[in-house]
CSV table of C-alpha atoms and ligand atoms in Angstrom, one decimal:
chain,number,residue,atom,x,y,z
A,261,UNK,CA,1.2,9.3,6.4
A,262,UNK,CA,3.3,12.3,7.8
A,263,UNK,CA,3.5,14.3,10.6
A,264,UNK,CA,2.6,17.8,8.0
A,265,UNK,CA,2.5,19.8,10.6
A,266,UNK,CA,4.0,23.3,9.9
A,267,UNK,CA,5.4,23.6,13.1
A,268,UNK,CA,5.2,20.5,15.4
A,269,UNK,CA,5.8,20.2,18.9
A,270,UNK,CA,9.0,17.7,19.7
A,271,UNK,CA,7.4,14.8,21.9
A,272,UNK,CA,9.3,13.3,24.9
A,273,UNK,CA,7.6,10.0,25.7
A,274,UNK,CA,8.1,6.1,26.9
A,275,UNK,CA,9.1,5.4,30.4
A,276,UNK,CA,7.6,3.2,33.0
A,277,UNK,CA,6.5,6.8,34.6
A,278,UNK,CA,3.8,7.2,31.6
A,279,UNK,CA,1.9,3.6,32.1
A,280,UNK,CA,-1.2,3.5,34.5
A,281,UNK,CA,-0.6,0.1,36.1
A,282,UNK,CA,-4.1,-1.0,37.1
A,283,UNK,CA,-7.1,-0.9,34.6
A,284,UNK,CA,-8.4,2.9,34.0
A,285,UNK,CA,-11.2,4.3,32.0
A,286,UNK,CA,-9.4,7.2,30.5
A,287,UNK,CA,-11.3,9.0,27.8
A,288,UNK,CA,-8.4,10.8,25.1
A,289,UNK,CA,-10.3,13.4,23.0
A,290,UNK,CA,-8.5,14.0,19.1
A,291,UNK,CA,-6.7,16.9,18.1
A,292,UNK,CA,-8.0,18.1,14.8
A,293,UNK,CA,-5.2,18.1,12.2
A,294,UNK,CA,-5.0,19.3,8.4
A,295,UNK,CA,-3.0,17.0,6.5
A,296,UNK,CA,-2.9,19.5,2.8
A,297,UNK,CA,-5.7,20.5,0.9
A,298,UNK,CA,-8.2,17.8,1.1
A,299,UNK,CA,-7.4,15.6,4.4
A,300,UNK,CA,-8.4,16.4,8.0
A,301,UNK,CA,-7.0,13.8,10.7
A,302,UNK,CA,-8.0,13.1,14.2
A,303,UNK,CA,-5.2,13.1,15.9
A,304,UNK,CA,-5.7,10.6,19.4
A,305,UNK,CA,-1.8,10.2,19.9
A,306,UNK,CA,0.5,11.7,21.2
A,307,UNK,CA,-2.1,13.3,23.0
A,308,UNK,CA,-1.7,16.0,25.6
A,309,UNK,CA,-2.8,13.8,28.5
A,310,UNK,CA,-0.9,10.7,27.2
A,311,UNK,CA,2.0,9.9,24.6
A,312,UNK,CA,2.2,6.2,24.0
A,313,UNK,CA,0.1,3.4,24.6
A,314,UNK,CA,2.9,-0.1,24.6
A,315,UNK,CA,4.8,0.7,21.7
A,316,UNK,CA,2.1,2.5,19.8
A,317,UNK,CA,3.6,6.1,19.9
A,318,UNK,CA,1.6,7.6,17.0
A,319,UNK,CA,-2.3,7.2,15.9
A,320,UNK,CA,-4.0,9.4,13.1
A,321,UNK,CA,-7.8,8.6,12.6
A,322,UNK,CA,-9.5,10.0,9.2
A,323,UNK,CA,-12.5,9.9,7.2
A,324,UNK,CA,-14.9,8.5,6.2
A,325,UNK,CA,-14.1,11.1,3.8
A,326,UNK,CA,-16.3,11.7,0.2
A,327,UNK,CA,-13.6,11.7,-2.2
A,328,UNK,CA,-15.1,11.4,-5.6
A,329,UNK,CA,-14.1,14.7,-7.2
A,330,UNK,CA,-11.2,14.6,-5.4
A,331,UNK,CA,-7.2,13.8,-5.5
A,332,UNK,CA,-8.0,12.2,-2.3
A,333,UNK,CA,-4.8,11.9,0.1
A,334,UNK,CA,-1.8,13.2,-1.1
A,335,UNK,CA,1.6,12.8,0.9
A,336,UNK,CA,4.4,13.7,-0.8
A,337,UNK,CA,7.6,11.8,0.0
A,338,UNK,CA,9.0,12.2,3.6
A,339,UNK,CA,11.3,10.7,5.9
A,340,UNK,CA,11.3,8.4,8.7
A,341,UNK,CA,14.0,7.1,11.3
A,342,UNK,CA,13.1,5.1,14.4
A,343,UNK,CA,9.8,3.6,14.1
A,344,UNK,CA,7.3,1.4,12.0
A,345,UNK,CA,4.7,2.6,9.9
A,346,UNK,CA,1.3,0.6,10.0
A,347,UNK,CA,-1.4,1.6,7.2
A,348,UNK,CA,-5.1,0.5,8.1
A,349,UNK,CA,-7.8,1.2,5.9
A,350,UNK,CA,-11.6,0.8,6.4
A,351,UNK,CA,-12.6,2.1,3.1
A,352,UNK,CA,-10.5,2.8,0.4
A,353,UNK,CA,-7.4,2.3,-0.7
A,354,UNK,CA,-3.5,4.3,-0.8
A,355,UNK,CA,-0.6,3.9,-3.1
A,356,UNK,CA,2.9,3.1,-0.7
A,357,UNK,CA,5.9,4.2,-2.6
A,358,UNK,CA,9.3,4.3,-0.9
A,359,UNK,CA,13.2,4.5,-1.2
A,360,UNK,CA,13.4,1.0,-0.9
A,361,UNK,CA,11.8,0.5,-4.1
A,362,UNK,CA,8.6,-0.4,-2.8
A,363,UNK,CA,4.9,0.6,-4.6
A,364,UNK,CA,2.1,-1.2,-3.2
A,365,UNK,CA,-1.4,-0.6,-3.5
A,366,UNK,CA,-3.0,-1.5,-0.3
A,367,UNK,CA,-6.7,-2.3,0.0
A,368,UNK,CA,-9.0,-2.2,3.4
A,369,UNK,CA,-7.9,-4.8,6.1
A,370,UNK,CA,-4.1,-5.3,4.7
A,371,UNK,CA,-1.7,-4.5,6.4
A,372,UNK,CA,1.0,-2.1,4.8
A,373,UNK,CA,3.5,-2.3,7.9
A,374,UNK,CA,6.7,0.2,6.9
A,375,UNK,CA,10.3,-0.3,8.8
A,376,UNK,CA,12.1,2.6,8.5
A,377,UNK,CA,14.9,1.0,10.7
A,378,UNK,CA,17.4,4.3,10.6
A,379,UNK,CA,16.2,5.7,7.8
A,380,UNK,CA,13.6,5.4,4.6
A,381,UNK,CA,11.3,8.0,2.7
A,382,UNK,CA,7.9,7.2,1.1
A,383,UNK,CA,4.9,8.4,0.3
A,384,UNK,CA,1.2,8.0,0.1
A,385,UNK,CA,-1.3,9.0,-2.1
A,386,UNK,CA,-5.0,8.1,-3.1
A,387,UNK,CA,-4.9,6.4,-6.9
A,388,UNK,CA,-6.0,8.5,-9.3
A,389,UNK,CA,-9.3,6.0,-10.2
A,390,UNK,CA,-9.9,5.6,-6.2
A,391,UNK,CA,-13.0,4.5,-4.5
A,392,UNK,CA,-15.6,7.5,-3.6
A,393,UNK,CA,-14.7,6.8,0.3
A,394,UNK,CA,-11.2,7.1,2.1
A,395,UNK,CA,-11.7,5.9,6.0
A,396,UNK,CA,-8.6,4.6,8.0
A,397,UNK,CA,-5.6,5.2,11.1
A,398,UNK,CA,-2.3,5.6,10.2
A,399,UNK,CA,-0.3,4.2,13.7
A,400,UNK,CA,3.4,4.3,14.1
A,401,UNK,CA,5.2,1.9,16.3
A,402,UNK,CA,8.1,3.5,18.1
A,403,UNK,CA,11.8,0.5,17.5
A,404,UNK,CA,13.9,-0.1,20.8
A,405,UNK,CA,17.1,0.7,20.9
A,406,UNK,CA,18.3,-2.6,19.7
A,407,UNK,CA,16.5,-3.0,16.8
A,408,UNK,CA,16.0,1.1,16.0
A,409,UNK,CA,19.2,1.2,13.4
A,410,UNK,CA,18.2,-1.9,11.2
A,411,UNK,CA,17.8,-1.7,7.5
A,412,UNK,CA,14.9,-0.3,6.1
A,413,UNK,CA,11.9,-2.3,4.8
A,414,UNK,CA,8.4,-3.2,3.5
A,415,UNK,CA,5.8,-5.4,4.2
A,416,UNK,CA,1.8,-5.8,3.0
A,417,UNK,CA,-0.3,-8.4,4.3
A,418,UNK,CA,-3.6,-9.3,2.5
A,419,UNK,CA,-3.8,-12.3,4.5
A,420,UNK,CA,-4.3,-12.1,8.3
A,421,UNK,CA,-5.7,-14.2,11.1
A,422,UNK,CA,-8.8,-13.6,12.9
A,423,UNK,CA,-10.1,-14.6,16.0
A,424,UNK,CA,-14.0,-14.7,16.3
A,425,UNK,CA,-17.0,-14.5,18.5
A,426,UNK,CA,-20.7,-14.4,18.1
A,427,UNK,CA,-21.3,-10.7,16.8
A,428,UNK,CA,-17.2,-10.3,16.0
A,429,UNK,CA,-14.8,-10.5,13.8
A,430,UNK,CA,-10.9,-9.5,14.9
A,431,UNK,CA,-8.7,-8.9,12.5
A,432,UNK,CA,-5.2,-9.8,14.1
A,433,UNK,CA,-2.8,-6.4,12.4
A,434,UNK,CA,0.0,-6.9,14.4
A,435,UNK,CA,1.5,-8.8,17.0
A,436,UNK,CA,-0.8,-11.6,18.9
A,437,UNK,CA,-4.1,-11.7,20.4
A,438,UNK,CA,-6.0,-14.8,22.2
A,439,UNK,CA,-3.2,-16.6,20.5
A,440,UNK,CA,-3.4,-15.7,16.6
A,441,UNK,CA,-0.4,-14.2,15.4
A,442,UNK,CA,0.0,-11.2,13.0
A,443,UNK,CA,3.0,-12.1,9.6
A,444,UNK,CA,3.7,-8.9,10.5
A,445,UNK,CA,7.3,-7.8,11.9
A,446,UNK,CA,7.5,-6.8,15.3
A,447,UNK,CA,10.3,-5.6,18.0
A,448,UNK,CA,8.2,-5.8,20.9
A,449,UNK,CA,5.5,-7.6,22.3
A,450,UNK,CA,2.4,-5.7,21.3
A,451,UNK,CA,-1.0,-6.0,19.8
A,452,UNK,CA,-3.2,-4.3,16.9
A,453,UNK,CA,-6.5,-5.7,16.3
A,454,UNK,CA,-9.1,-4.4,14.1
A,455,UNK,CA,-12.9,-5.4,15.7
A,456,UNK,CA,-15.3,-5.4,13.7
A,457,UNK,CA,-18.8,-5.7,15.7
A,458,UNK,CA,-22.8,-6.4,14.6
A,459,UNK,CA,-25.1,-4.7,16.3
A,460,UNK,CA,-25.6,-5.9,19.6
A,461,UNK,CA,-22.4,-7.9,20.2
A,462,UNK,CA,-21.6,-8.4,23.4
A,463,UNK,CA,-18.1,-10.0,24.0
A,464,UNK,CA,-15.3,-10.1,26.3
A,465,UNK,CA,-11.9,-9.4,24.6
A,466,UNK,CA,-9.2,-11.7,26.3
A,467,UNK,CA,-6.3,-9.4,27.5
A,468,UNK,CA,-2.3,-9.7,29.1
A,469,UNK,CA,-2.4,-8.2,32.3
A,470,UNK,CA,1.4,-7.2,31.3
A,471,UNK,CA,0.2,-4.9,28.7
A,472,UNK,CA,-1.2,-1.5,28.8
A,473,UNK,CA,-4.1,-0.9,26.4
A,474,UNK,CA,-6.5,2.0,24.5
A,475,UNK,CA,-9.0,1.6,22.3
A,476,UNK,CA,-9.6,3.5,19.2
A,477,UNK,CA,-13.6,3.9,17.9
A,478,UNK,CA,-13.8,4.4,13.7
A,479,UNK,CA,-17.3,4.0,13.6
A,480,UNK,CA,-20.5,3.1,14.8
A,481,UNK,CA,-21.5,3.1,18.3
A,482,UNK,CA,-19.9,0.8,21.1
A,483,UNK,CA,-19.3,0.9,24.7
A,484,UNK,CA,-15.8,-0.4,26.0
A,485,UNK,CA,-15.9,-1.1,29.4
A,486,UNK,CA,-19.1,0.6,30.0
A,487,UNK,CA,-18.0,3.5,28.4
A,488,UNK,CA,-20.4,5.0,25.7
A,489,UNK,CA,-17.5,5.5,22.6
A,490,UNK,CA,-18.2,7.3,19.0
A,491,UNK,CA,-16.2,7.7,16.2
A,492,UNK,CA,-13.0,9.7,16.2
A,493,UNK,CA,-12.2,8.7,20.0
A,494,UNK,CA,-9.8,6.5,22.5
A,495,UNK,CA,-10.3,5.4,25.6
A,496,UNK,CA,-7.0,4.3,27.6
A,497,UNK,CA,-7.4,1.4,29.5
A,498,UNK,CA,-4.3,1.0,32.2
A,499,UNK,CA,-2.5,-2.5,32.6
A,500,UNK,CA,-3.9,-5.4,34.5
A,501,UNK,CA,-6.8,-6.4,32.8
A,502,UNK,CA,-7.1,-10.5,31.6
A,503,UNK,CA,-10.5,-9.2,29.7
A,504,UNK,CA,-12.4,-6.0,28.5
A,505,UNK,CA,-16.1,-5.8,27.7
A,506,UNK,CA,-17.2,-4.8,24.1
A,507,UNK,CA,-20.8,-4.1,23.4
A,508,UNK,CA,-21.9,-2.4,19.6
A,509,UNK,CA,-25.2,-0.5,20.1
A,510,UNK,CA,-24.9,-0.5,16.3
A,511,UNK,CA,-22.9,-1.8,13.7
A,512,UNK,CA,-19.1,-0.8,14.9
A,513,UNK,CA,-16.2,-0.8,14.2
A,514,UNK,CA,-12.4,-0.5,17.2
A,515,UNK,CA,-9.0,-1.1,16.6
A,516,UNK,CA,-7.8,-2.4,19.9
A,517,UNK,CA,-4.1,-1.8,20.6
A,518,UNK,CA,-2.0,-2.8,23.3
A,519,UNK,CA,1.5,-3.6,24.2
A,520,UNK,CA,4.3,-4.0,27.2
A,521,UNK,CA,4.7,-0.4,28.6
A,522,UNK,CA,7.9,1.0,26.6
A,523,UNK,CA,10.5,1.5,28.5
A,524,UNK,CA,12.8,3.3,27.2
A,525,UNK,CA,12.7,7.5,26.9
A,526,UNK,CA,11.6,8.8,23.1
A,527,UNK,CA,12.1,12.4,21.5
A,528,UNK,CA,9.3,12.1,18.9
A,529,UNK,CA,9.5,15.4,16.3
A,530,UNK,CA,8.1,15.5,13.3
A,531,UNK,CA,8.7,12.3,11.3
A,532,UNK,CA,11.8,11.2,13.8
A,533,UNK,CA,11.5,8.9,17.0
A,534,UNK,CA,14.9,9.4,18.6
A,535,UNK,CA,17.0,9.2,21.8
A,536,UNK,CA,18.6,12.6,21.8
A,537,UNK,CA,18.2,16.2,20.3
A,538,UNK,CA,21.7,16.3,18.3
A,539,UNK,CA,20.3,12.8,16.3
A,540,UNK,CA,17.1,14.6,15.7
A,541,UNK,CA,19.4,17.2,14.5
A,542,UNK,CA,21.2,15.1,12.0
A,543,UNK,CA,18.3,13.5,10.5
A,544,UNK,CA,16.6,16.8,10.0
A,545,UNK,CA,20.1,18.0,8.1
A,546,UNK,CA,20.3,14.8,6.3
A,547,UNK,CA,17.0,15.0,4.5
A,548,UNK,CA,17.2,18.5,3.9
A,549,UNK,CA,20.7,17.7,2.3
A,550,UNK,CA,19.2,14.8,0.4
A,551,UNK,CA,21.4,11.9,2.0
A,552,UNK,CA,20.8,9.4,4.1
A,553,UNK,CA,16.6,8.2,3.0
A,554,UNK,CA,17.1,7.8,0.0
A,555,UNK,CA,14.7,8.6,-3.4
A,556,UNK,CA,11.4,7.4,-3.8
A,557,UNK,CA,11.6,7.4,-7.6
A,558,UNK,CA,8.4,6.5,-8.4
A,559,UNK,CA,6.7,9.9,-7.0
A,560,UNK,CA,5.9,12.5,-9.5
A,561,UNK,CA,6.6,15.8,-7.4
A,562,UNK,CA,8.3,18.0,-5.0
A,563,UNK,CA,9.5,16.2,-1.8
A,564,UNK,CA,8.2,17.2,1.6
A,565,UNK,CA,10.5,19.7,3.7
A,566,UNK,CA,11.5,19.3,7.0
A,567,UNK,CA,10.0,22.0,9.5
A,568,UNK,CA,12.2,24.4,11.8
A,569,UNK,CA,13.2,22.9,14.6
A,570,UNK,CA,12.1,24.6,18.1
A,571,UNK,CA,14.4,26.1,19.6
A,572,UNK,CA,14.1,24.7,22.9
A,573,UNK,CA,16.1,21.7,24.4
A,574,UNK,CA,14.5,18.6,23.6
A,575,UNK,CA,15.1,15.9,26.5
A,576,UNK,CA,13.8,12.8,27.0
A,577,UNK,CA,11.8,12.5,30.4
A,578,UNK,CA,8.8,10.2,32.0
A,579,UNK,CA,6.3,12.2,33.5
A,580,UNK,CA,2.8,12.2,31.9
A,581,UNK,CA,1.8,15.3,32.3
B,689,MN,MN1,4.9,8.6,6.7
């Protein structure tokens, strides 16, 4: 998915002055977002309060949306430079296409994990024969420095390990956790887990005490850490936690995501994670010039363009708020 905000606000985020280092309870409320016609998102990061969470610099929660009569999500093609992409569906399902040739139907709990390295362009659009309900996060996954300028690519998943409990099943998306390791790509050590609860589990999640963690609730009603969580929100957690209560008062399902605190400074605007405003610059130029990220052929339509840029200085700093 894309950043289609007319007019987005650059976002200056990593930095050890961001991460909480001892276990918090810190409640993030979404930002409501229109994504086109048809597609509202709750918007949970960056948030106002807090920017990145590990490497997880980006996290989009929408639906369950009715979608019957409708085109459903429709992204045109849009670049990216910087980051990782991660498509997570609950409920229906979304067509990837990108400039690396890639089209891939991907289904609920695959993972569609995008690399745009320094630069690629996809989009993402609801079938036209798609399911009546479209529910899922769309999570970006900011590259370090030394891995930020690789080549671009693709990956989907339909297989991935789980870890279970009475009352849960963890889907492991990406990176590791209580030892069961995502296929998926990654630059730094993180997690994404998908939980999905019965009513009345009552677990304890094993956590590194090195990573700082959120979770985010998609549905059903669950209480992290003795904190009462519905749809649509994230709780941030702090570092130095080895475990974290999970109780479902009903049927419920989290995505658990975690990571070593990110050290490095971001510029996040728009679709760009970058270091500096002049490279933020140039990428903006180069897609509007049509260089650089390439064609996604197999998109029937007009390409997304790039927003103005603000006219004030972006700099990378690391203060939270
Ligand atoms: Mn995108």
């Amino acid at each position: 998915m894309s950043n289609l905000d007319q007019a987005p606000v650059p976002s200056v985020c990593g930095g050890r002055g961001f991460v909480v280092a001892e276990p918090v309870r810190e409640l993030l409320s979404p930002r409501h977002v229109r994504l086109g016609s048809s597609t509202e998102v709750r918007r949970l990061l960056p948030n106002l309060g807090r920017r990145m969470v590990g490497a997880w610099a980006f996290v989009d929660h929408y639906g369950p949306d009715d979608i019957a009569d409708e085109p459903g999500m429709q992204v045109p093609p849009h670049p990216h430079m910087g980051l990782q992409t991660v498509s997570w569906l609950h409920e229906g399902e979304v067509l990837h296409q990108d400039s690396t040739g890639s089209r891939q139907l991907i289904r609920p709990r695959e993972l569609g994990l995008m690399t745009s390295g320094r630069a690629i362009a996809h989009s993402e659009q609801s079938p036209r024969s798609h399911a009546r309900f479209l529910h899922g996060a769309q999570l970006w996954v900011a590259l370090p420095d030394s891995d930020r300028h690789t080549d671009p690519r693709f990956e989907h998943h339909a297989e991935l390990p789980r870890v279970t409990a009475p009352g849960l099943t963890a889907t492991v998306v990406l990176g590791t956790l209580d030892g069961a390791t995502s296929p998926g790509t990654v630059y730094t050590p993180l997690v994404g887990a998908d939980l999905a609860l019965s009513s009345g589990a009552d677990v304890r999640l094993p956590l590194d005490p090195d990573f700082e963690y959120a979770v985010l609730a998609m549905s059903g009603a669950s209480h992290v850490d003795g904190v009462p969580l519905l749809p649509g929100a994230m709780l941030y957690l702090g570092c130095g936690r080895t475990e974290l209560p999970v109780r479902a008062e009903s049927d419920a399902g989290l995505m658990l995501l975690g990571g070593e605190p990110f050290e490095e400074e971001l510029i996040m605007w728009w679709n760009f994670v970058g270091r500096t405003q002049e490279e933020i610059a140039r990428a903006r130029e180069d897609w509007a010039a049509g260089v650089r990220f390439g064609e996604v052929t197999g998109y029937d339509g007009e390409r997304l363009r790039a927003p103005e840029l603000p006219a004030l200085p972006l700099k990378p700093r690391g203060r939270v708020r």
